[in-house]
């Protein structure tokens, strides 16, 4: 039941007024499908006047600050497929035994918390300039996990999950990530260059065919997909 999940996952004292008001819509809702969540995101995108050009960037910023993203974080926290993907990624990372792992654009922190739990001797940082209070509260139970606003350097494993399909220049962003990783380190991207959500930029959809081929020209090698997470690609 969605309300039971909300009650377990979020203390109301960690919500601002807009978040609390938004989540209260789902008090009597027993289930929430992925398709319904996408529709809620589409509504927020349209209501805020977001679009795909530089002229829309102020509205796009408001969209990413919308409470629908808190709902998205809670959904992915409990969604069985999302949980399985996090477990497989965290398992792969644990086998590397890294000193520093960064979850770039980690949002609600579900993946970062899973890695921190699996790798207690690893420093885990979630790059998120404006983390939600609820996410910070959940992260506090891990001494090796912190939210940071800036991308660190000399990273052993950097993960960008569901990030690059949202940015205007995925190649420039990927190159910035690549430069922050130490020689011999890894970048894991899990991209969705498909029109399943309105905030996925149409200009990037062609990358579903070409991404791994193009980014290797930026100075990295393609290792393959991560076992158990077919859309996650590993570069080193």
PDB file of C-alpha atoms in Angstrom:
ATOM      1  CA  UNK A   1       0.000   0.000   0.000  1.00  0.00           C
ATOM      2  CA  UNK A   2       1.411   3.355  -1.003  1.00  0.00           C
ATOM      3  CA  UNK A   3       0.403   5.072   2.227  1.00  0.00           C
ATOM      4  CA  UNK A   4       2.122   2.413   4.331  1.00  0.00           C
ATOM      5  CA  UNK A   5       5.276   2.924   2.290  1.00  0.00           C
ATOM      6  CA  UNK A   6       5.072   6.681   2.804  1.00  0.00           C
ATOM      7  CA  UNK A   7       4.612   6.254   6.534  1.00  0.00           C
ATOM      8  CA  UNK A   8       7.594   3.907   6.796  1.00  0.00           C
ATOM      9  CA  UNK A   9       9.917   5.893   4.590  1.00  0.00           C
ATOM     10  CA  UNK A  10       9.302   9.546   5.436  1.00  0.00           C
ATOM     11  CA  UNK A  11       8.985  11.318   8.763  1.00  0.00           C
ATOM     12  CA  UNK A  12       6.648  14.267   8.222  1.00  0.00           C
ATOM     13  CA  UNK A  13       9.002  16.543  10.157  1.00  0.00           C
ATOM     14  CA  UNK A  14      11.450  16.099   7.283  1.00  0.00           C
ATOM     15  CA  UNK A  15       8.971  17.418   4.699  1.00  0.00           C
ATOM     16  CA  UNK A  16       8.378  21.008   3.699  1.00  0.00           C
ATOM     17  CA  UNK A  17       4.870  22.348   3.171  1.00  0.00           C
ATOM     18  CA  UNK A  18       4.779  21.669  -0.583  1.00  0.00           C
ATOM     19  CA  UNK A  19       6.078  18.108  -0.163  1.00  0.00           C
ATOM     20  CA  UNK A  20       3.591  17.307   2.591  1.00  0.00           C
ATOM     21  CA  UNK A  21       0.701  18.760   0.611  1.00  0.00           C
ATOM     22  CA  UNK A  22       1.726  16.809  -2.484  1.00  0.00           C
ATOM     23  CA  UNK A  23       2.152  13.452  -0.732  1.00  0.00           C
ATOM     24  CA  UNK A  24      -1.185  13.855   1.064  1.00  0.00           C
ATOM     25  CA  UNK A  25      -2.856  13.286  -2.300  1.00  0.00           C
ATOM     26  CA  UNK A  26      -1.865   9.634  -2.060  1.00  0.00           C
ATOM     27  CA  UNK A  27      -3.136   8.888   1.459  1.00  0.00           C
ATOM     28  CA  UNK A  28      -6.079   6.842   0.159  1.00  0.00           C
ATOM     29  CA  UNK A  29      -4.216   5.318  -2.791  1.00  0.00           C
ATOM     30  CA  UNK A  30      -3.260   1.685  -2.295  1.00  0.00           C
ATOM     31  CA  UNK A  31      -0.981   1.261  -5.295  1.00  0.00           C
ATOM     32  CA  UNK A  32       1.062   3.348  -7.692  1.00  0.00           C
ATOM     33  CA  UNK A  33       2.329   1.925 -10.972  1.00  0.00           C
ATOM     34  CA  UNK A  34       5.378   3.113 -12.880  1.00  0.00           C
ATOM     35  CA  UNK A  35       3.129   4.327 -15.684  1.00  0.00           C
ATOM     36  CA  UNK A  36       1.057   6.366 -13.196  1.00  0.00           C
ATOM     37  CA  UNK A  37       4.241   7.882 -11.808  1.00  0.00           C
ATOM     38  CA  UNK A  38       5.357   8.848 -15.316  1.00  0.00           C
ATOM     39  CA  UNK A  39       1.984  10.496 -15.874  1.00  0.00           C
ATOM     40  CA  UNK A  40       2.377  12.525 -12.672  1.00  0.00           C
ATOM     41  CA  UNK A  41       5.792  13.649 -13.905  1.00  0.00           C
ATOM     42  CA  UNK A  42       4.303  14.619 -17.261  1.00  0.00           C
ATOM     43  CA  UNK A  43       1.648  16.683 -15.495  1.00  0.00           C
ATOM     44  CA  UNK A  44       4.283  18.498 -13.441  1.00  0.00           C
ATOM     45  CA  UNK A  45       6.372  19.147 -16.586  1.00  0.00           C
ATOM     46  CA  UNK A  46       3.396  20.630 -18.404  1.00  0.00           C
ATOM     47  CA  UNK A  47       2.025  22.591 -15.441  1.00  0.00           C
ATOM     48  CA  UNK A  48       5.361  24.318 -14.916  1.00  0.00           C
ATOM     49  CA  UNK A  49       5.798  25.151 -18.604  1.00  0.00           C
ATOM     50  CA  UNK A  50       8.991  23.150 -18.988  1.00  0.00           C
ATOM     51  CA  UNK A  51      10.405  22.504 -22.446  1.00  0.00           C
ATOM     52  CA  UNK A  52      13.454  21.538 -24.456  1.00  0.00           C
ATOM     53  CA  UNK A  53      15.250  24.794 -25.226  1.00  0.00           C
ATOM     54  CA  UNK A  54      17.504  27.169 -23.316  1.00  0.00           C
ATOM     55  CA  UNK A  55      14.512  29.484 -22.921  1.00  0.00           C
ATOM     56  CA  UNK A  56      12.771  26.860 -20.798  1.00  0.00           C
ATOM     57  CA  UNK A  57      15.599  26.353 -18.294  1.00  0.00           C
ATOM     58  CA  UNK A  58      13.982  28.327 -15.463  1.00  0.00           C
ATOM     59  CA  UNK A  59      10.831  26.216 -15.760  1.00  0.00           C
ATOM     60  CA  UNK A  60      12.929  23.050 -16.025  1.00  0.00           C
ATOM     61  CA  UNK A  61      14.727  23.966 -12.776  1.00  0.00           C
ATOM     62  CA  UNK A  62      11.358  24.356 -11.057  1.00  0.00           C
ATOM     63  CA  UNK A  63      10.312  20.977 -12.423  1.00  0.00           C
ATOM     64  CA  UNK A  64      13.322  19.233 -10.880  1.00  0.00           C
ATOM     65  CA  UNK A  65      12.528  20.945  -7.561  1.00  0.00           C
ATOM     66  CA  UNK A  66       8.938  19.652  -7.737  1.00  0.00           C
ATOM     67  CA  UNK A  67       7.684  17.278  -4.995  1.00  0.00           C
ATOM     68  CA  UNK A  68       6.969  14.704  -7.699  1.00  0.00           C
ATOM     69  CA  UNK A  69      10.677  13.841  -7.474  1.00  0.00           C
ATOM     70  CA  UNK A  70      10.307  13.003  -3.797  1.00  0.00           C
ATOM     71  CA  UNK A  71       7.491  10.638  -4.774  1.00  0.00           C
ATOM     72  CA  UNK A  72       9.767   9.215  -7.469  1.00  0.00           C
ATOM     73  CA  UNK A  73      12.470   8.595  -4.870  1.00  0.00           C
ATOM     74  CA  UNK A  74      10.060   6.821  -2.556  1.00  0.00           C
ATOM     75  CA  UNK A  75       8.706   4.752  -5.447  1.00  0.00           C
ATOM     76  CA  UNK A  76      12.150   3.576  -6.566  1.00  0.00           C
ATOM     77  CA  UNK A  77      13.065   2.829  -2.952  1.00  0.00           C
ATOM     78  CA  UNK A  78      10.375   0.135  -2.870  1.00  0.00           C
ATOM     79  CA  UNK A  79      10.003  -0.899  -6.520  1.00  0.00           C
ATOM     80  CA  UNK A  80      11.208  -4.543  -6.834  1.00  0.00           C
ATOM     81  CA  UNK A  81      13.024  -4.039 -10.145  1.00  0.00           C
ATOM     82  CA  UNK A  82      14.749  -0.867  -8.940  1.00  0.00           C
ATOM     83  CA  UNK A  83      15.800  -2.656  -5.738  1.00  0.00           C
ATOM     84  CA  UNK A  84      17.228  -5.529  -7.747  1.00  0.00           C
ATOM     85  CA  UNK A  85      19.228  -3.147  -9.926  1.00  0.00           C
ATOM     86  CA  UNK A  86      20.651  -1.370  -6.846  1.00  0.00           C
ATOM     87  CA  UNK A  87      21.618  -4.695  -5.297  1.00  0.00           C
ATOM     88  CA  UNK A  88      23.457  -5.790  -8.442  1.00  0.00           C
ATOM     89  CA  UNK A  89      25.276  -2.468  -8.800  1.00  0.00           C
ATOM     90  CA  UNK A  90      26.241  -2.444  -5.115  1.00  0.00           C
ATOM     91  CA  UNK A  91      27.428  -6.054  -5.385  1.00  0.00           C
ATOM     92  CA  UNK A  92      29.645  -5.209  -8.355  1.00  0.00           C
ATOM     93  CA  UNK A  93      31.055  -2.144  -6.588  1.00  0.00           C
ATOM     94  CA  UNK A  94      31.793  -4.156  -3.423  1.00  0.00           C
ATOM     95  CA  UNK A  95      33.884  -6.608  -5.468  1.00  0.00           C
ATOM     96  CA  UNK A  96      36.078  -3.697  -6.646  1.00  0.00           C
ATOM     97  CA  UNK A  97      36.801  -2.685  -3.002  1.00  0.00           C
ATOM     98  CA  UNK A  98      37.031   1.025  -3.835  1.00  0.00           C
ATOM     99  CA  UNK A  99      38.145   3.811  -1.529  1.00  0.00           C
ATOM    100  CA  UNK A 100      35.800   6.435  -2.983  1.00  0.00           C
ATOM    101  CA  UNK A 101      32.474   5.915  -4.757  1.00  0.00           C
ATOM    102  CA  UNK A 102      30.380   8.791  -6.112  1.00  0.00           C
ATOM    103  CA  UNK A 103      26.718   8.614  -7.089  1.00  0.00           C
ATOM    104  CA  UNK A 104      26.319  11.577  -9.427  1.00  0.00           C
ATOM    105  CA  UNK A 105      22.823  13.054  -9.336  1.00  0.00           C
ATOM    106  CA  UNK A 106      21.917  10.505  -6.675  1.00  0.00           C
ATOM    107  CA  UNK A 107      18.725  12.299  -5.660  1.00  0.00           C
ATOM    108  CA  UNK A 108      16.887  10.440  -2.924  1.00  0.00           C
ATOM    109  CA  UNK A 109      20.006   8.410  -2.146  1.00  0.00           C
ATOM    110  CA  UNK A 110      18.677   4.858  -2.431  1.00  0.00           C
ATOM    111  CA  UNK A 111      21.684   3.608  -4.404  1.00  0.00           C
ATOM    112  CA  UNK A 112      24.193   5.539  -2.299  1.00  0.00           C
ATOM    113  CA  UNK A 113      22.751   4.082   0.903  1.00  0.00           C
ATOM    114  CA  UNK A 114      22.856   0.555  -0.521  1.00  0.00           C
ATOM    115  CA  UNK A 115      26.519   0.924  -1.493  1.00  0.00           C
ATOM    116  CA  UNK A 116      27.380   2.473   1.878  1.00  0.00           C
ATOM    117  CA  UNK A 117      25.789  -0.512   3.617  1.00  0.00           C
ATOM    118  CA  UNK A 118      27.592  -3.051   1.406  1.00  0.00           C
ATOM    119  CA  UNK A 119      30.947  -1.245   1.555  1.00  0.00           C
ATOM    120  CA  UNK A 120      31.423  -0.011   5.140  1.00  0.00           C
ATOM    121  CA  UNK A 121      35.112   0.805   4.532  1.00  0.00           C
ATOM    122  CA  UNK A 122      34.375   2.893   1.432  1.00  0.00           C
ATOM    123  CA  UNK A 123      33.669   6.626   1.374  1.00  0.00           C
ATOM    124  CA  UNK A 124      30.421   7.127  -0.535  1.00  0.00           C
ATOM    125  CA  UNK A 125      29.395  10.574  -1.733  1.00  0.00           C
ATOM    126  CA  UNK A 126      26.150  11.589  -3.405  1.00  0.00           C
ATOM    127  CA  UNK A 127      26.550  14.621  -5.644  1.00  0.00           C
ATOM    128  CA  UNK A 128      23.290  16.521  -5.305  1.00  0.00           C
ATOM    129  CA  UNK A 129      23.475  20.320  -4.896  1.00  0.00           C
ATOM    130  CA  UNK A 130      20.018  20.646  -3.300  1.00  0.00           C
ATOM    131  CA  UNK A 131      19.201  17.419  -1.455  1.00  0.00           C
ATOM    132  CA  UNK A 132      15.820  17.054   0.185  1.00  0.00           C
ATOM    133  CA  UNK A 133      15.648  17.033   3.968  1.00  0.00           C
ATOM    134  CA  UNK A 134      14.033  13.589   3.926  1.00  0.00           C
ATOM    135  CA  UNK A 135      16.964  12.194   1.920  1.00  0.00           C
ATOM    136  CA  UNK A 136      19.516  13.750   4.284  1.00  0.00           C
ATOM    137  CA  UNK A 137      17.741  12.222   7.257  1.00  0.00           C
ATOM    138  CA  UNK A 138      17.874   8.739   5.711  1.00  0.00           C
ATOM    139  CA  UNK A 139      21.589   9.144   4.935  1.00  0.00           C
ATOM    140  CA  UNK A 140      22.487  10.072   8.520  1.00  0.00           C
ATOM    141  CA  UNK A 141      22.508   6.439   9.647  1.00  0.00           C
ATOM    142  CA  UNK A 142      25.626   5.772   7.544  1.00  0.00           C
ATOM    143  CA  UNK A 143      28.925   7.184   8.808  1.00  0.00           C
ATOM    144  CA  UNK A 144      30.615   6.597   5.447  1.00  0.00           C
ATOM    145  CA  UNK A 145      27.977   8.435   3.388  1.00  0.00           C
ATOM    146  CA  UNK A 146      27.503  12.140   2.731  1.00  0.00           C
ATOM    147  CA  UNK A 147      25.817  14.479   0.306  1.00  0.00           C
ATOM    148  CA  UNK A 148      28.102  16.959  -1.458  1.00  0.00           C
ATOM    149  CA  UNK A 149      27.432  19.788  -3.899  1.00  0.00           C
ATOM    150  CA  UNK A 150      30.599  19.455  -5.982  1.00  0.00           C
ATOM    151  CA  UNK A 151      32.113  16.537  -7.848  1.00  0.00           C
ATOM    152  CA  UNK A 152      35.171  15.157  -5.977  1.00  0.00           C
ATOM    153  CA  UNK A 153      38.399  14.104  -7.671  1.00  0.00           C
ATOM    154  CA  UNK A 154      40.326  10.814  -7.771  1.00  0.00           C
ATOM    155  CA  UNK A 155      37.147   8.742  -7.716  1.00  0.00           C
ATOM    156  CA  UNK A 156      37.450   4.954  -7.898  1.00  0.00           C
ATOM    157  CA  UNK A 157      33.889   4.271  -9.078  1.00  0.00           C
ATOM    158  CA  UNK A 158      31.524   6.952 -10.370  1.00  0.00           C
ATOM    159  CA  UNK A 159      27.883   6.100 -11.087  1.00  0.00           C
ATOM    160  CA  UNK A 160      25.467   8.196 -13.135  1.00  0.00           C
ATOM    161  CA  UNK A 161      22.113   6.424 -13.043  1.00  0.00           C
ATOM    162  CA  UNK A 162      19.188   7.975 -14.947  1.00  0.00           C
ATOM    163  CA  UNK A 163      21.052  11.275 -15.337  1.00  0.00           C
ATOM    164  CA  UNK A 164      22.458  11.821 -18.822  1.00  0.00           C
ATOM    165  CA  UNK A 165      19.104  11.576 -20.612  1.00  0.00           C
ATOM    166  CA  UNK A 166      18.065  14.720 -18.709  1.00  0.00           C
ATOM    167  CA  UNK A 167      20.958  17.019 -19.668  1.00  0.00           C
ATOM    168  CA  UNK A 168      21.388  19.136 -22.798  1.00  0.00           C
ATOM    169  CA  UNK A 169      24.912  17.865 -23.559  1.00  0.00           C
ATOM    170  CA  UNK A 170      25.428  14.280 -22.312  1.00  0.00           C
ATOM    171  CA  UNK A 171      28.874  14.024 -23.905  1.00  0.00           C
ATOM    172  CA  UNK A 172      30.209  17.122 -22.138  1.00  0.00           C
ATOM    173  CA  UNK A 173      28.759  15.899 -18.846  1.00  0.00           C
ATOM    174  CA  UNK A 174      30.258  12.444 -19.328  1.00  0.00           C
ATOM    175  CA  UNK A 175      33.669  13.967 -20.065  1.00  0.00           C
ATOM    176  CA  UNK A 176      33.470  15.964 -16.815  1.00  0.00           C
ATOM    177  CA  UNK A 177      32.699  12.745 -14.951  1.00  0.00           C
ATOM    178  CA  UNK A 178      35.515  10.904 -16.697  1.00  0.00           C
ATOM    179  CA  UNK A 179      38.042  13.573 -15.690  1.00  0.00           C
ATOM    180  CA  UNK A 180      37.044  13.186 -12.029  1.00  0.00           C
ATOM    181  CA  UNK A 181      37.834   9.450 -12.016  1.00  0.00           C
ATOM    182  CA  UNK A 182      41.356   8.301 -11.220  1.00  0.00           C
ATOM    183  CA  UNK A 183      43.376   6.385 -13.784  1.00  0.00           C
ATOM    184  CA  UNK A 184      42.219   2.780 -13.513  1.00  0.00           C
ATOM    185  CA  UNK A 185      38.840   3.774 -12.091  1.00  0.00           C
ATOM    186  CA  UNK A 186      35.376   3.116 -13.458  1.00  0.00           C
ATOM    187  CA  UNK A 187      32.365   5.077 -14.693  1.00  0.00           C
ATOM    188  CA  UNK A 188      28.996   3.310 -14.671  1.00  0.00           C
ATOM    189  CA  UNK A 189      26.142   4.886 -16.599  1.00  0.00           C
ATOM    190  CA  UNK A 190      22.572   3.608 -16.608  1.00  0.00           C
ATOM    191  CA  UNK A 191      20.879   5.676 -19.271  1.00  0.00           C
ATOM    192  CA  UNK A 192      17.320   5.696 -20.606  1.00  0.00           C
ATOM    193  CA  UNK A 193      17.477   7.514 -23.933  1.00  0.00           C
ATOM    194  CA  UNK A 194      13.820   6.761 -24.656  1.00  0.00           C
ATOM    195  CA  UNK A 195      10.691   8.980 -24.672  1.00  0.00           C
ATOM    196  CA  UNK A 196       9.083   7.344 -21.637  1.00  0.00           C
ATOM    197  CA  UNK A 197       9.027  10.611 -19.630  1.00  0.00           C
ATOM    198  CA  UNK A 198       8.679  14.143 -20.983  1.00  0.00           C
ATOM    199  CA  UNK A 199      11.830  15.277 -19.165  1.00  0.00           C
ATOM    200  CA  UNK A 200      13.927  12.908 -21.285  1.00  0.00           C
ATOM    201  CA  UNK A 201      15.290  15.253 -23.922  1.00  0.00           C
ATOM    202  CA  UNK A 202      14.411  14.233 -27.516  1.00  0.00           C
ATOM    203  CA  UNK A 203      17.744  15.563 -28.790  1.00  0.00           C
ATOM    204  CA  UNK A 204      19.432  12.746 -26.858  1.00  0.00           C
ATOM    205  CA  UNK A 205      17.340   9.784 -28.013  1.00  0.00           C
ATOM    206  CA  UNK A 206      19.841   8.763 -30.710  1.00  0.00           C
ATOM    207  CA  UNK A 207      22.369   7.970 -27.966  1.00  0.00           C
ATOM    208  CA  UNK A 208      20.549   4.719 -27.213  1.00  0.00           C
ATOM    209  CA  UNK A 209      22.263   3.416 -30.363  1.00  0.00           C
ATOM    210  CA  UNK A 210      25.590   5.242 -30.210  1.00  0.00           C
ATOM    211  CA  UNK A 211      26.512   6.235 -26.652  1.00  0.00           C
ATOM    212  CA  UNK A 212      29.058   3.499 -25.893  1.00  0.00           C
ATOM    213  CA  UNK A 213      30.682   3.962 -29.303  1.00  0.00           C
ATOM    214  CA  UNK A 214      31.016   7.742 -29.051  1.00  0.00           C
ATOM    215  CA  UNK A 215      32.220   8.167 -25.481  1.00  0.00           C
ATOM    216  CA  UNK A 216      35.138   5.801 -25.991  1.00  0.00           C
ATOM    217  CA  UNK A 217      36.554   8.574 -28.190  1.00  0.00           C
ATOM    218  CA  UNK A 218      36.776  10.735 -25.052  1.00  0.00           C
ATOM    219  CA  UNK A 219      39.572   8.635 -23.570  1.00  0.00           C
ATOM    220  CA  UNK A 220      37.988   5.562 -22.001  1.00  0.00           C
ATOM    221  CA  UNK A 221      37.319   1.931 -22.848  1.00  0.00           C
ATOM    222  CA  UNK A 222      33.987   0.118 -22.782  1.00  0.00           C
ATOM    223  CA  UNK A 223      33.980  -2.923 -20.510  1.00  0.00           C
ATOM    224  CA  UNK A 224      30.416  -4.054 -21.210  1.00  0.00           C
ATOM    225  CA  UNK A 225      27.140  -4.112 -19.322  1.00  0.00           C
ATOM    226  CA  UNK A 226      26.889  -4.719 -15.604  1.00  0.00           C
ATOM    227  CA  UNK A 227      25.709  -8.274 -14.791  1.00  0.00           C
ATOM    228  CA  UNK A 228      22.020  -8.246 -13.887  1.00  0.00           C
ATOM    229  CA  UNK A 229      21.526  -4.637 -15.025  1.00  0.00           C
ATOM    230  CA  UNK A 230      21.537  -4.759 -18.810  1.00  0.00           C
ATOM    231  CA  UNK A 231      21.112  -1.004 -19.333  1.00  0.00           C
ATOM    232  CA  UNK A 232      24.083  -0.172 -17.058  1.00  0.00           C
ATOM    233  CA  UNK A 233      27.317   0.252 -19.014  1.00  0.00           C
ATOM    234  CA  UNK A 234      30.800   0.145 -17.518  1.00  0.00           C
ATOM    235  CA  UNK A 235      33.654   2.337 -18.775  1.00  0.00           C
ATOM    236  CA  UNK A 236      37.260   2.465 -17.525  1.00  0.00           C
TER     237      UNK A 236
END
